[in-house]
PDB file of C-alpha atoms in Angstrom:
ATOM      1  CA  MET A   1      -0.036  -0.032  -0.045  1.00  0.00           C
ATOM      2  CA  LEU A   2       3.058   2.246   0.132  1.00  0.00           C
ATOM      3  CA  TRP A   3       2.544   2.965  -3.691  1.00  0.00           C
ATOM      4  CA  PHE A   4      -0.939   4.029  -3.043  1.00  0.00           C
ATOM      5  CA  SER A   5       0.134   6.418  -0.195  1.00  0.00           C
ATOM      6  CA  LYS A   6       2.735   7.986  -2.520  1.00  0.00           C
ATOM      7  CA  LEU A   7       0.126   8.417  -5.190  1.00  0.00           C
ATOM      8  CA  TRP A   8      -2.398   9.812  -2.897  1.00  0.00           C
ATOM      9  CA  PHE A   9       0.271  12.274  -1.463  1.00  0.00           C
ATOM     10  CA  SER A  10       1.362  13.295  -4.948  1.00  0.00           C
ATOM     11  CA  ARG A  11      -2.247  14.137  -6.001  1.00  0.00           C
ATOM     12  CA  LEU A  12      -2.811  16.051  -2.940  1.00  0.00           C
ATOM     13  CA  SER A  13       0.412  18.191  -3.278  1.00  0.00           C
ATOM     14  CA  LEU A  14      -0.650  18.871  -6.951  1.00  0.00           C
ATOM     15  CA  SER A  15      -4.021  19.961  -5.837  1.00  0.00           C
ATOM     16  CA  ILE A  16      -2.578  22.323  -3.251  1.00  0.00           C
ATOM     17  CA  LEU A  17      -0.214  23.847  -5.753  1.00  0.00           C
ATOM     18  CA  LEU A  18      -3.092  24.199  -8.275  1.00  0.00           C
ATOM     19  CA  VAL A  19      -5.220  25.961  -5.598  1.00  0.00           C
ATOM     20  CA  ALA A  20      -2.319  28.080  -4.720  1.00  0.00           C
ATOM     21  CA  ALA A  21      -1.759  29.034  -8.410  1.00  0.00           C
ATOM     22  CA  ALA A  22      -5.332  29.781  -9.019  1.00  0.00           C
ATOM     23  CA  GLY A  23      -5.164  32.263  -6.082  1.00  0.00           C
ATOM     24  CA  VAL A  24      -2.152  33.963  -7.365  1.00  0.00           C
ATOM     25  CA  ALA A  25      -3.755  34.340 -10.780  1.00  0.00           C
ATOM     26  CA  GLN A  26      -6.938  35.648  -9.352  1.00  0.00           C
ATOM     27  CA  ALA A  27      -4.994  38.286  -7.269  1.00  0.00           C
ATOM     28  CA  ASP A  28      -2.871  39.240 -10.454  1.00  0.00           C
ATOM     29  CA  SER A  29      -6.082  39.657 -12.545  1.00  0.00           C
ATOM     30  CA  ARG A  30      -7.182  42.482 -10.352  1.00  0.00           C
ATOM     31  CA  PRO A  31      -6.764  46.009 -12.295  1.00  0.00           C
ATOM     32  CA  VAL A  32      -3.815  48.066 -11.245  1.00  0.00           C
ATOM     33  CA  VAL A  33      -4.378  51.821 -10.498  1.00  0.00           C
ATOM     34  CA  LEU A  34      -1.097  53.972 -10.799  1.00  0.00           C
ATOM     35  CA  VAL A  35      -1.324  57.133  -8.993  1.00  0.00           C
ATOM     36  CA  MET A  36       1.373  59.617 -10.619  1.00  0.00           C
ATOM     37  CA  GLY A  37       1.136  62.769  -8.391  1.00  0.00           C
ATOM     38  CA  ASP A  38       2.984  65.135  -6.080  1.00  0.00           C
ATOM     39  CA  SER A  39       2.756  66.239  -2.565  1.00  0.00           C
ATOM     40  CA  LEU A  40      -1.024  66.429  -2.823  1.00  0.00           C
ATOM     41  CA  SER A  41      -1.147  62.556  -3.458  1.00  0.00           C
ATOM     42  CA  ALA A  42       1.977  61.740  -1.133  1.00  0.00           C
ATOM     43  CA  ALA A  43       0.213  62.715   1.877  1.00  0.00           C
ATOM     44  CA  TYR A  44       2.703  65.557   2.581  1.00  0.00           C
ATOM     45  CA  GLY A  45       2.619  66.650   6.214  1.00  0.00           C
ATOM     46  CA  ILE A  46       0.246  63.928   7.420  1.00  0.00           C
ATOM     47  CA  GLU A  47       0.409  60.140   8.275  1.00  0.00           C
ATOM     48  CA  GLN A  48       0.824  58.259   5.055  1.00  0.00           C
ATOM     49  CA  GLU A  49      -2.028  56.099   6.096  1.00  0.00           C
ATOM     50  CA  ARG A  50      -4.461  59.079   6.334  1.00  0.00           C
ATOM     51  CA  GLY A  51      -3.690  60.117   2.624  1.00  0.00           C
ATOM     52  CA  TRP A  52      -6.429  60.000   0.058  1.00  0.00           C
ATOM     53  CA  VAL A  53      -4.499  57.317  -1.877  1.00  0.00           C
ATOM     54  CA  SER A  54      -4.294  55.169   1.098  1.00  0.00           C
ATOM     55  CA  LEU A  55      -8.039  55.803   1.817  1.00  0.00           C
ATOM     56  CA  LEU A  56      -8.696  54.855  -1.669  1.00  0.00           C
ATOM     57  CA  GLN A  57      -6.919  51.387  -1.315  1.00  0.00           C
ATOM     58  CA  THR A  58      -8.921  50.820   1.770  1.00  0.00           C
ATOM     59  CA  ARG A  59     -12.275  51.694   0.006  1.00  0.00           C
ATOM     60  CA  LEU A  60     -11.541  49.418  -2.971  1.00  0.00           C
ATOM     61  CA  ASP A  61     -11.147  46.533  -0.359  1.00  0.00           C
ATOM     62  CA  GLY A  62      -8.625  44.539  -2.460  1.00  0.00           C
ATOM     63  CA  LYS A  63     -10.824  44.688  -5.759  1.00  0.00           C
ATOM     64  CA  ALA A  64      -7.898  46.574  -7.373  1.00  0.00           C
ATOM     65  CA  GLN A  65      -4.289  47.084  -6.686  1.00  0.00           C
ATOM     66  CA  VAL A  66      -3.301  50.631  -5.948  1.00  0.00           C
ATOM     67  CA  VAL A  67       0.334  51.866  -6.680  1.00  0.00           C
ATOM     68  CA  ASN A  68       1.216  55.206  -5.300  1.00  0.00           C
ATOM     69  CA  ALA A  69       4.005  56.575  -7.132  1.00  0.00           C
ATOM     70  CA  SER A  70       3.560  60.183  -5.936  1.00  0.00           C
ATOM     71  CA  ILE A  71       6.602  62.120  -4.678  1.00  0.00           C
ATOM     72  CA  SER A  72       6.548  65.564  -2.839  1.00  0.00           C
ATOM     73  CA  GLY A  73       7.880  68.310  -5.100  1.00  0.00           C
ATOM     74  CA  GLU A  74       7.335  66.175  -8.467  1.00  0.00           C
ATOM     75  CA  THR A  75       6.798  68.146 -11.452  1.00  0.00           C
ATOM     76  CA  SER A  76       5.397  67.138 -14.993  1.00  0.00           C
ATOM     77  CA  SER A  77       9.092  66.844 -16.262  1.00  0.00           C
ATOM     78  CA  GLY A  78       9.993  64.615 -13.575  1.00  0.00           C
ATOM     79  CA  GLY A  79       6.867  62.572 -13.910  1.00  0.00           C
ATOM     80  CA  ALA A  80       7.337  62.120 -17.627  1.00  0.00           C
ATOM     81  CA  SER A  81      10.985  60.838 -16.983  1.00  0.00           C
ATOM     82  CA  ARG A  82       9.784  58.288 -14.366  1.00  0.00           C
ATOM     83  CA  LEU A  83       6.681  57.181 -16.032  1.00  0.00           C
ATOM     84  CA  PRO A  84       8.021  54.739 -18.698  1.00  0.00           C
ATOM     85  CA  GLU A  85       9.691  52.467 -16.058  1.00  0.00           C
ATOM     86  CA  LEU A  86       6.542  52.657 -13.810  1.00  0.00           C
ATOM     87  CA  LEU A  87       4.412  51.495 -16.790  1.00  0.00           C
ATOM     88  CA  GLY A  88       6.723  48.694 -17.501  1.00  0.00           C
ATOM     89  CA  GLN A  89       7.002  47.494 -13.896  1.00  0.00           C
ATOM     90  CA  HIS A  90       3.234  47.769 -12.925  1.00  0.00           C
ATOM     91  CA  GLU A  91       1.452  47.483 -16.121  1.00  0.00           C
ATOM     92  CA  PRO A  92      -1.354  49.601 -14.944  1.00  0.00           C
ATOM     93  CA  ASP A  93      -4.984  49.461 -16.248  1.00  0.00           C
ATOM     94  CA  ILE A  94      -5.664  53.019 -15.077  1.00  0.00           C
ATOM     95  CA  VAL A  95      -3.217  55.865 -14.531  1.00  0.00           C
ATOM     96  CA  LEU A  96      -4.277  58.947 -12.456  1.00  0.00           C
ATOM     97  CA  LEU A  97      -2.252  61.942 -13.413  1.00  0.00           C
ATOM     98  CA  GLU A  98      -2.132  64.667 -10.563  1.00  0.00           C
ATOM     99  CA  LEU A  99       0.698  66.983 -11.518  1.00  0.00           C
ATOM    100  CA  GLY A 100       1.004  70.504 -12.307  1.00  0.00           C
ATOM    101  CA  GLY A 101       1.146  72.283  -8.956  1.00  0.00           C
ATOM    102  CA  ASN A 102       4.882  72.564  -8.697  1.00  0.00           C
ATOM    103  CA  ASP A 103       5.169  73.521 -12.277  1.00  0.00           C
ATOM    104  CA  GLY A 104       2.549  76.449 -11.767  1.00  0.00           C
ATOM    105  CA  LEU A 105       4.386  77.654  -8.651  1.00  0.00           C
ATOM    106  CA  ARG A 106       7.689  77.837 -10.469  1.00  0.00           C
ATOM    107  CA  GLY A 107       6.192  79.606 -13.436  1.00  0.00           C
ATOM    108  CA  LEU A 108       6.644  77.005 -16.124  1.00  0.00           C
ATOM    109  CA  PRO A 109       5.387  77.988 -19.430  1.00  0.00           C
ATOM    110  CA  PRO A 110       1.932  76.626 -19.808  1.00  0.00           C
ATOM    111  CA  ARG A 111       2.957  75.156 -23.296  1.00  0.00           C
ATOM    112  CA  GLN A 112       5.797  73.115 -21.788  1.00  0.00           C
ATOM    113  CA  PHE A 113       3.482  71.883 -18.931  1.00  0.00           C
ATOM    114  CA  GLU A 114       1.061  70.693 -21.648  1.00  0.00           C
ATOM    115  CA  ALA A 115       3.683  68.971 -23.685  1.00  0.00           C
ATOM    116  CA  ASN A 116       4.849  67.147 -20.629  1.00  0.00           C
ATOM    117  CA  MET A 117       1.393  66.042 -19.652  1.00  0.00           C
ATOM    118  CA  ALA A 118       0.500  65.077 -23.088  1.00  0.00           C
ATOM    119  CA  GLY A 119       3.506  62.884 -23.405  1.00  0.00           C
ATOM    120  CA  MET A 120       2.524  60.999 -20.257  1.00  0.00           C
ATOM    121  CA  ILE A 121      -0.875  60.566 -21.474  1.00  0.00           C
ATOM    122  CA  GLU A 122       0.366  59.045 -24.820  1.00  0.00           C
ATOM    123  CA  ALA A 123       2.712  56.851 -23.069  1.00  0.00           C
ATOM    124  CA  SER A 124      -0.104  55.585 -20.749  1.00  0.00           C
ATOM    125  CA  HIS A 125      -2.419  54.929 -23.744  1.00  0.00           C
ATOM    126  CA  GLU A 126       0.336  53.094 -25.486  1.00  0.00           C
ATOM    127  CA  ALA A 127       0.748  50.806 -22.555  1.00  0.00           C
ATOM    128  CA  GLY A 128      -2.913  50.187 -22.700  1.00  0.00           C
ATOM    129  CA  ALA A 129      -3.956  52.200 -19.768  1.00  0.00           C
ATOM    130  CA  ASP A 130      -6.822  54.485 -19.323  1.00  0.00           C
ATOM    131  CA  VAL A 131      -6.008  57.882 -17.893  1.00  0.00           C
ATOM    132  CA  LEU A 132      -7.935  59.888 -15.306  1.00  0.00           C
ATOM    133  CA  LEU A 133      -6.723  63.602 -15.232  1.00  0.00           C
ATOM    134  CA  LEU A 134      -6.821  65.355 -11.786  1.00  0.00           C
ATOM    135  CA  GLY A 135      -6.786  69.081 -12.275  1.00  0.00           C
ATOM    136  CA  ILE A 136      -5.433  71.713  -9.807  1.00  0.00           C
ATOM    137  CA  ASP A 137      -5.523  75.506  -9.499  1.00  0.00           C
ATOM    138  CA  ILE A 138      -2.602  77.617  -8.479  1.00  0.00           C
ATOM    139  CA  PRO A 139      -2.241  81.033  -6.640  1.00  0.00           C
ATOM    140  CA  PRO A 140      -2.232  84.183  -8.857  1.00  0.00           C
ATOM    141  CA  ASN A 141       1.549  84.838  -8.204  1.00  0.00           C
ATOM    142  CA  TYR A 142       2.265  85.179 -11.852  1.00  0.00           C
ATOM    143  CA  GLY A 143      -0.909  86.999 -12.623  1.00  0.00           C
ATOM    144  CA  GLN A 144      -4.432  86.015 -13.602  1.00  0.00           C
ATOM    145  CA  ALA A 145      -3.530  85.560 -17.265  1.00  0.00           C
ATOM    146  CA  TYR A 146      -0.850  83.019 -16.435  1.00  0.00           C
ATOM    147  CA  ARG A 147      -3.125  81.227 -13.975  1.00  0.00           C
ATOM    148  CA  ASP A 148      -5.861  81.086 -16.549  1.00  0.00           C
ATOM    149  CA  ALA A 149      -3.413  79.704 -19.316  1.00  0.00           C
ATOM    150  CA  PHE A 150      -2.044  77.043 -16.939  1.00  0.00           C
ATOM    151  CA  THR A 151      -5.315  75.662 -15.646  1.00  0.00           C
ATOM    152  CA  SER A 152      -6.833  75.600 -19.067  1.00  0.00           C
ATOM    153  CA  VAL A 153      -4.345  72.994 -19.972  1.00  0.00           C
ATOM    154  CA  TYR A 154      -6.305  70.203 -18.278  1.00  0.00           C
ATOM    155  CA  THR A 155      -9.292  71.055 -20.086  1.00  0.00           C
ATOM    156  CA  ARG A 156      -7.539  71.083 -23.518  1.00  0.00           C
ATOM    157  CA  LEU A 157      -5.862  67.919 -22.648  1.00  0.00           C
ATOM    158  CA  ALA A 158      -9.102  66.150 -21.739  1.00  0.00           C
ATOM    159  CA  ASP A 159     -10.734  67.263 -24.972  1.00  0.00           C
ATOM    160  CA  GLU A 160      -7.773  66.318 -27.136  1.00  0.00           C
ATOM    161  CA  PHE A 161      -7.386  62.823 -25.786  1.00  0.00           C
ATOM    162  CA  ASP A 162     -10.750  62.316 -24.750  1.00  0.00           C
ATOM    163  CA  LEU A 163     -10.066  61.849 -21.036  1.00  0.00           C
ATOM    164  CA  THR A 164     -12.167  61.749 -18.021  1.00  0.00           C
ATOM    165  CA  LEU A 165     -11.308  65.001 -15.944  1.00  0.00           C
ATOM    166  CA  VAL A 166     -11.745  65.875 -12.344  1.00  0.00           C
ATOM    167  CA  PRO A 167     -11.591  69.670 -12.807  1.00  0.00           C
ATOM    168  CA  PHE A 168     -10.249  70.649  -9.476  1.00  0.00           C
ATOM    169  CA  LEU A 169      -8.861  68.150  -6.909  1.00  0.00           C
ATOM    170  CA  LEU A 170      -9.229  70.424  -3.981  1.00  0.00           C
ATOM    171  CA  GLU A 171     -12.740  71.287  -4.576  1.00  0.00           C
ATOM    172  CA  GLY A 172     -14.441  72.283  -1.470  1.00  0.00           C
ATOM    173  CA  ILE A 173     -11.151  72.346   0.532  1.00  0.00           C
ATOM    174  CA  ALA A 174      -8.942  74.985  -0.882  1.00  0.00           C
ATOM    175  CA  LEU A 175     -10.887  77.860   0.485  1.00  0.00           C
ATOM    176  CA  ASP A 176     -11.570  76.420   3.809  1.00  0.00           C
ATOM    177  CA  ASP A 177      -8.686  77.321   6.115  1.00  0.00           C
ATOM    178  CA  SER A 178      -9.634  74.648   8.558  1.00  0.00           C
ATOM    179  CA  LEU A 179      -9.018  72.034   5.928  1.00  0.00           C
ATOM    180  CA  MET A 180      -5.670  73.325   4.868  1.00  0.00           C
ATOM    181  CA  GLN A 181      -2.291  73.110   6.627  1.00  0.00           C
ATOM    182  CA  SER A 182      -0.517  76.322   7.810  1.00  0.00           C
ATOM    183  CA  ASP A 183       1.400  76.746   4.500  1.00  0.00           C
ATOM    184  CA  GLY A 184      -1.905  77.251   2.656  1.00  0.00           C
ATOM    185  CA  ILE A 185      -0.989  74.677   0.037  1.00  0.00           C
ATOM    186  CA  HIS A 186      -1.507  71.435   1.336  1.00  0.00           C
ATOM    187  CA  PRO A 187      -4.716  69.884   2.773  1.00  0.00           C
ATOM    188  CA  THR A 188      -4.988  68.508   6.237  1.00  0.00           C
ATOM    189  CA  ALA A 189      -5.792  64.971   7.256  1.00  0.00           C
ATOM    190  CA  SER A 190      -9.292  65.880   7.814  1.00  0.00           C
ATOM    191  CA  ALA A 191      -9.531  66.907   3.994  1.00  0.00           C
ATOM    192  CA  GLN A 192      -8.444  63.696   2.549  1.00  0.00           C
ATOM    193  CA  PRO A 193     -11.751  61.978   2.681  1.00  0.00           C
ATOM    194  CA  ILE A 194     -13.294  64.871   0.654  1.00  0.00           C
ATOM    195  CA  ILE A 195     -10.476  64.540  -1.955  1.00  0.00           C
ATOM    196  CA  LEU A 196     -11.200  60.815  -2.425  1.00  0.00           C
ATOM    197  CA  ASP A 197     -14.867  61.779  -2.691  1.00  0.00           C
ATOM    198  CA  ASN A 198     -13.912  64.260  -5.566  1.00  0.00           C
ATOM    199  CA  VAL A 199     -11.982  61.588  -7.337  1.00  0.00           C
ATOM    200  CA  TRP A 200     -14.240  58.583  -6.701  1.00  0.00           C
ATOM    201  CA  PRO A 201     -17.183  59.206  -9.114  1.00  0.00           C
ATOM    202  CA  GLU A 202     -14.920  59.302 -12.161  1.00  0.00           C
ATOM    203  CA  LEU A 203     -12.537  56.610 -10.984  1.00  0.00           C
ATOM    204  CA  ALA A 204     -15.374  54.217 -10.173  1.00  0.00           C
ATOM    205  CA  THR A 205     -16.723  54.366 -13.685  1.00  0.00           C
ATOM    206  CA  LEU A 206     -13.063  53.550 -15.077  1.00  0.00           C
ATOM    207  CA  LEU A 207     -12.846  50.784 -12.509  1.00  0.00           C
ATOM    208  CA  ALA A 208     -16.175  49.340 -13.563  1.00  0.00           C
ATOM    209  CA  ASP A 209     -15.188  49.453 -17.092  1.00  0.00           C
ATOM    210  CA  SER A 210     -12.208  47.448 -16.080  1.00  0.00           C
ATOM    211  CA  GLY A 211     -14.559  44.741 -14.456  1.00  0.00           C
ATOM    212  CA  VAL A 212     -14.524  45.923 -10.814  1.00  0.00           C
ATOM    213  CA  SER A 213     -17.894  45.313  -9.256  1.00  0.00           C
ATOM    214  CA  LEU A 214     -18.575  48.192  -6.819  1.00  0.00           C
ATOM    215  CA  ALA A 215     -21.194  48.831  -4.363  1.00  0.00           C
ATOM    216  CA  LYS A 216     -23.619  51.659  -5.732  1.00  0.00           C
ATOM    217  CA  ALA A 217     -23.187  53.793  -2.580  1.00  0.00           C
ATOM    218  CA  GLU A 218     -19.756  54.070  -1.052  1.00  0.00           C
TER     219      GLU A 218
END
């Protein structure tokens, strides 16, 4: 009966391996969401787990993988240089582009900003990823004309590439001092759920298109 025991053990081992492999395949089949942002998405000045991207991961409850590649101080040029490697490494289904704040504060010409962002959008599309564009506003340091020219880039990009756009990431936050840190630029921990709520409706649609089943009310 020794041969029977060995055969039974071999079949049991094979079954365990197949179950494990199926589990890995199922986990790997989840859509990947890559967040490419600056300090607004990198939880600047607050605990990392309280940032809106971490809250997004919690809300998704394992239905999608979230990769936060955001870096405080990031610019559109820096993002454009990092993105190709990130696309190859993570193979995202959705890319969230949240950049521009640092470019605007430094007075980058809007045309250069637009070119950098367009390059990232094209690279994402070539990699098979949908893009969700997260717009920001900037202080009128360089005059209203510059501010208008800069912020209008998001709308033009959305129109040109037929993208989903969140017009202003900090809607309902930026003018509320109680939701902003002392620098007047970065939102507090209390503001992070609002940021997520600003992003969620548009992102949820893209996730649903990727096969993620989401509750109607979050």
